[in-house]
Amino acid sequence: MWNQVEFRLQERRRGFHLVTAEVARHLPELPQVGLLHLFIRHTSAALTINENADPDVRTDMESVFNHLVPERQPYYQHTLEGDDDMPAHAKCAMIGPSLTIPIRNGRLALGTWQGIYLCEFRDYGGSRSIVATITGE
């Protein structure tokens, strides 16, 4: 069985946002066993899996990435779209645009402390388009 849906995540400000429940609401019924592949159709935001319990982790992740890839560097040439745009592209390349999550017993087989993050790297990135592809039986 293959199924594919496209949906939009609500607009969020820059930061790391737990979106597991929002993603799950957009998915059709999951197979008993399979894989969910999520792909974000943007170059200034990313998807990852990380800590789902302590919100300080999300704040700290934002701080880490802002330290690793600061804004307004003299070597940036791509500057027409604002100070946050080129760093957003670099951060997206570091994390990546997609995730693959196993499906077990009709549910996402995430670990106890794992959740899906939207990594929004623009100050105002707008709603984000996600393609979800499901395979399984």
PDB file of C-alpha atoms in Angstrom:
ATOM      1  CA  MET A   1       0.000   0.000   0.000  1.00  0.00           C
ATOM      2  CA  TRP A   2       1.188   3.490  -0.856  1.00  0.00           C
ATOM      3  CA  ASN A   3      -0.490   6.734   0.114  1.00  0.00           C
ATOM      4  CA  GLN A   4       0.588  10.331  -0.175  1.00  0.00           C
ATOM      5  CA  VAL A   5      -0.872  13.537   1.242  1.00  0.00           C
ATOM      6  CA  GLU A   6       0.279  17.123   1.209  1.00  0.00           C
ATOM      7  CA  PHE A   7      -0.645  19.536   3.976  1.00  0.00           C
ATOM      8  CA  ARG A   8       0.448  22.810   5.509  1.00  0.00           C
ATOM      9  CA  LEU A   9       1.727  23.349   9.018  1.00  0.00           C
ATOM     10  CA  GLN A  10       0.465  26.484  10.693  1.00  0.00           C
ATOM     11  CA  GLU A  11       2.726  29.529  10.550  1.00  0.00           C
ATOM     12  CA  ARG A  12       5.225  29.811  13.371  1.00  0.00           C
ATOM     13  CA  ARG A  13       7.905  32.282  14.366  1.00  0.00           C
ATOM     14  CA  ARG A  14      11.567  31.394  14.183  1.00  0.00           C
ATOM     15  CA  GLY A  15      12.501  28.514  16.478  1.00  0.00           C
ATOM     16  CA  PHE A  16      12.225  24.789  17.027  1.00  0.00           C
ATOM     17  CA  HIS A  17       8.590  23.710  17.352  1.00  0.00           C
ATOM     18  CA  LEU A  18       7.129  20.373  18.420  1.00  0.00           C
ATOM     19  CA  VAL A  19       4.630  19.457  15.668  1.00  0.00           C
ATOM     20  CA  THR A  20       4.050  15.724  16.194  1.00  0.00           C
ATOM     21  CA  ALA A  21       0.329  16.073  16.959  1.00  0.00           C
ATOM     22  CA  GLU A  22      -0.247  18.532  14.109  1.00  0.00           C
ATOM     23  CA  VAL A  23       1.457  16.190  11.625  1.00  0.00           C
ATOM     24  CA  ALA A  24      -0.506  13.175  12.915  1.00  0.00           C
ATOM     25  CA  ARG A  25      -3.833  15.027  12.453  1.00  0.00           C
ATOM     26  CA  HIS A  26      -3.130  15.372   8.729  1.00  0.00           C
ATOM     27  CA  LEU A  27      -2.243  11.727   8.128  1.00  0.00           C
ATOM     28  CA  PRO A  28      -4.676   9.105   6.863  1.00  0.00           C
ATOM     29  CA  GLU A  29      -5.084   5.854   8.770  1.00  0.00           C
ATOM     30  CA  LEU A  30      -1.668   4.264   9.124  1.00  0.00           C
ATOM     31  CA  PRO A  31      -0.908   0.655   8.205  1.00  0.00           C
ATOM     32  CA  GLN A  32       0.024  -1.896  10.874  1.00  0.00           C
ATOM     33  CA  VAL A  33       3.649  -1.876   9.752  1.00  0.00           C
ATOM     34  CA  GLY A  34       5.409   0.490   7.387  1.00  0.00           C
ATOM     35  CA  LEU A  35       7.220   3.765   6.959  1.00  0.00           C
ATOM     36  CA  LEU A  36       6.215   7.417   7.005  1.00  0.00           C
ATOM     37  CA  HIS A  37       8.407   9.741   4.997  1.00  0.00           C
ATOM     38  CA  LEU A  38       7.981  13.483   5.630  1.00  0.00           C
ATOM     39  CA  PHE A  39       9.448  16.071   3.251  1.00  0.00           C
ATOM     40  CA  ILE A  40       9.288  19.836   3.807  1.00  0.00           C
ATOM     41  CA  ARG A  41       9.058  21.741   0.529  1.00  0.00           C
ATOM     42  CA  HIS A  42      11.172  24.728   1.610  1.00  0.00           C
ATOM     43  CA  THR A  43      14.853  25.696   1.790  1.00  0.00           C
ATOM     44  CA  SER A  44      14.684  27.821   4.934  1.00  0.00           C
ATOM     45  CA  ALA A  45      13.047  25.340   7.314  1.00  0.00           C
ATOM     46  CA  ALA A  46      13.762  21.727   8.228  1.00  0.00           C
ATOM     47  CA  LEU A  47      12.387  18.678  10.021  1.00  0.00           C
ATOM     48  CA  THR A  48      14.078  16.678  12.748  1.00  0.00           C
ATOM     49  CA  ILE A  49      13.305  14.405  15.675  1.00  0.00           C
ATOM     50  CA  ASN A  50      14.362  15.357  19.176  1.00  0.00           C
ATOM     51  CA  GLU A  51      13.282  15.738  22.829  1.00  0.00           C
ATOM     52  CA  ASN A  52       9.503  16.053  23.217  1.00  0.00           C
ATOM     53  CA  ALA A  53       9.185  16.693  26.968  1.00  0.00           C
ATOM     54  CA  ASP A  54      11.332  19.615  28.097  1.00  0.00           C
ATOM     55  CA  PRO A  55      10.689  22.827  26.100  1.00  0.00           C
ATOM     56  CA  ASP A  56      14.114  24.111  27.181  1.00  0.00           C
ATOM     57  CA  VAL A  57      15.629  21.741  24.618  1.00  0.00           C
ATOM     58  CA  ARG A  58      13.837  23.591  21.812  1.00  0.00           C
ATOM     59  CA  THR A  59      15.063  26.959  23.133  1.00  0.00           C
ATOM     60  CA  ASP A  60      18.596  25.618  23.477  1.00  0.00           C
ATOM     61  CA  MET A  61      18.531  24.164  19.943  1.00  0.00           C
ATOM     62  CA  GLU A  62      17.617  27.612  18.611  1.00  0.00           C
ATOM     63  CA  SER A  63      20.525  29.129  20.545  1.00  0.00           C
ATOM     64  CA  VAL A  64      22.974  26.501  19.311  1.00  0.00           C
ATOM     65  CA  PHE A  65      22.059  27.000  15.654  1.00  0.00           C
ATOM     66  CA  ASN A  66      22.124  30.801  15.943  1.00  0.00           C
ATOM     67  CA  HIS A  67      25.622  30.492  17.413  1.00  0.00           C
ATOM     68  CA  LEU A  68      26.787  28.080  14.688  1.00  0.00           C
ATOM     69  CA  VAL A  69      25.317  30.122  11.816  1.00  0.00           C
ATOM     70  CA  PRO A  70      25.070  33.792  12.803  1.00  0.00           C
ATOM     71  CA  GLU A  71      23.323  36.477  10.771  1.00  0.00           C
ATOM     72  CA  ARG A  72      24.959  39.432   8.983  1.00  0.00           C
ATOM     73  CA  GLN A  73      28.295  37.869   8.154  1.00  0.00           C
ATOM     74  CA  PRO A  74      30.483  39.845   5.742  1.00  0.00           C
ATOM     75  CA  TYR A  75      31.062  36.775   3.554  1.00  0.00           C
ATOM     76  CA  TYR A  76      27.344  36.262   2.764  1.00  0.00           C
ATOM     77  CA  GLN A  77      26.526  37.212  -0.812  1.00  0.00           C
ATOM     78  CA  HIS A  78      22.870  36.110  -0.797  1.00  0.00           C
ATOM     79  CA  THR A  79      21.420  39.023   1.201  1.00  0.00           C
ATOM     80  CA  LEU A  80      18.450  40.332  -0.826  1.00  0.00           C
ATOM     81  CA  GLU A  81      15.826  38.461   1.202  1.00  0.00           C
ATOM     82  CA  GLY A  82      16.859  39.694   4.647  1.00  0.00           C
ATOM     83  CA  ASP A  83      19.412  39.001   7.342  1.00  0.00           C
ATOM     84  CA  ASP A  84      17.768  35.727   8.350  1.00  0.00           C
ATOM     85  CA  ASP A  85      17.575  34.178   4.855  1.00  0.00           C
ATOM     86  CA  MET A  86      21.113  32.967   4.088  1.00  0.00           C
ATOM     87  CA  PRO A  87      21.595  31.584   7.619  1.00  0.00           C
ATOM     88  CA  ALA A  88      18.230  29.819   7.174  1.00  0.00           C
ATOM     89  CA  HIS A  89      19.502  28.066   4.035  1.00  0.00           C
ATOM     90  CA  ALA A  90      22.690  26.951   5.797  1.00  0.00           C
ATOM     91  CA  LYS A  91      20.770  25.671   8.834  1.00  0.00           C
ATOM     92  CA  CYS A  92      18.356  23.790   6.573  1.00  0.00           C
ATOM     93  CA  ALA A  93      21.294  22.107   4.822  1.00  0.00           C
ATOM     94  CA  MET A  94      22.690  21.042   8.204  1.00  0.00           C
ATOM     95  CA  ILE A  95      19.472  19.409   9.446  1.00  0.00           C
ATOM     96  CA  GLY A  96      17.814  18.405   6.188  1.00  0.00           C
ATOM     97  CA  PRO A  97      14.367  18.531   4.609  1.00  0.00           C
ATOM     98  CA  SER A  98      13.082  15.050   5.415  1.00  0.00           C
ATOM     99  CA  LEU A  99      12.458  12.344   7.999  1.00  0.00           C
ATOM    100  CA  THR A 100      11.610   8.663   7.790  1.00  0.00           C
ATOM    101  CA  ILE A 101       9.721   7.246  10.765  1.00  0.00           C
ATOM    102  CA  PRO A 102       8.798   3.584  11.240  1.00  0.00           C
ATOM    103  CA  ILE A 103       5.158   2.637  11.704  1.00  0.00           C
ATOM    104  CA  ARG A 104       4.328  -0.152  14.149  1.00  0.00           C
ATOM    105  CA  ASN A 105       0.848  -1.336  15.163  1.00  0.00           C
ATOM    106  CA  GLY A 106      -0.754   1.495  13.171  1.00  0.00           C
ATOM    107  CA  ARG A 107       1.164   4.216  15.041  1.00  0.00           C
ATOM    108  CA  LEU A 108       4.359   6.185  14.613  1.00  0.00           C
ATOM    109  CA  ALA A 109       7.109   4.210  16.363  1.00  0.00           C
ATOM    110  CA  LEU A 110       8.751   7.211  17.997  1.00  0.00           C
ATOM    111  CA  GLY A 111      10.677   6.716  21.214  1.00  0.00           C
ATOM    112  CA  THR A 112       9.198   7.746  24.552  1.00  0.00           C
ATOM    113  CA  TRP A 113      10.992  11.101  24.555  1.00  0.00           C
ATOM    114  CA  GLN A 114      10.932  11.767  20.806  1.00  0.00           C
ATOM    115  CA  GLY A 115       8.845  14.237  18.850  1.00  0.00           C
ATOM    116  CA  ILE A 116       8.810  15.737  15.367  1.00  0.00           C
ATOM    117  CA  TYR A 117      10.213  19.260  15.206  1.00  0.00           C
ATOM    118  CA  LEU A 118       9.578  21.950  12.653  1.00  0.00           C
ATOM    119  CA  CYS A 119      12.816  23.926  12.574  1.00  0.00           C
ATOM    120  CA  GLU A 120      11.726  27.376  11.416  1.00  0.00           C
ATOM    121  CA  PHE A 121      14.800  29.385  10.507  1.00  0.00           C
ATOM    122  CA  ARG A 122      13.139  32.560   9.198  1.00  0.00           C
ATOM    123  CA  ASP A 123      11.744  35.250  11.495  1.00  0.00           C
ATOM    124  CA  TYR A 124       8.459  34.969   9.578  1.00  0.00           C
ATOM    125  CA  GLY A 125       8.556  31.940   7.287  1.00  0.00           C
ATOM    126  CA  GLY A 126       4.831  31.532   6.774  1.00  0.00           C
ATOM    127  CA  SER A 127       2.977  28.236   6.732  1.00  0.00           C
ATOM    128  CA  ARG A 128       5.097  25.310   5.614  1.00  0.00           C
ATOM    129  CA  SER A 129       4.123  22.651   3.076  1.00  0.00           C
ATOM    130  CA  ILE A 130       4.783  19.006   3.954  1.00  0.00           C
ATOM    131  CA  VAL A 131       4.510  15.961   1.685  1.00  0.00           C
ATOM    132  CA  ALA A 132       3.832  12.778   3.656  1.00  0.00           C
ATOM    133  CA  THR A 133       4.363   9.451   1.894  1.00  0.00           C
ATOM    134  CA  ILE A 134       3.189   6.298   3.644  1.00  0.00           C
ATOM    135  CA  THR A 135       4.038   2.760   2.680  1.00  0.00           C
ATOM    136  CA  GLY A 136       3.184  -0.432   4.493  1.00  0.00           C
ATOM    137  CA  GLU A 137       0.743  -3.248   5.012  1.00  0.00           C
TER     138      GLU A 137
END
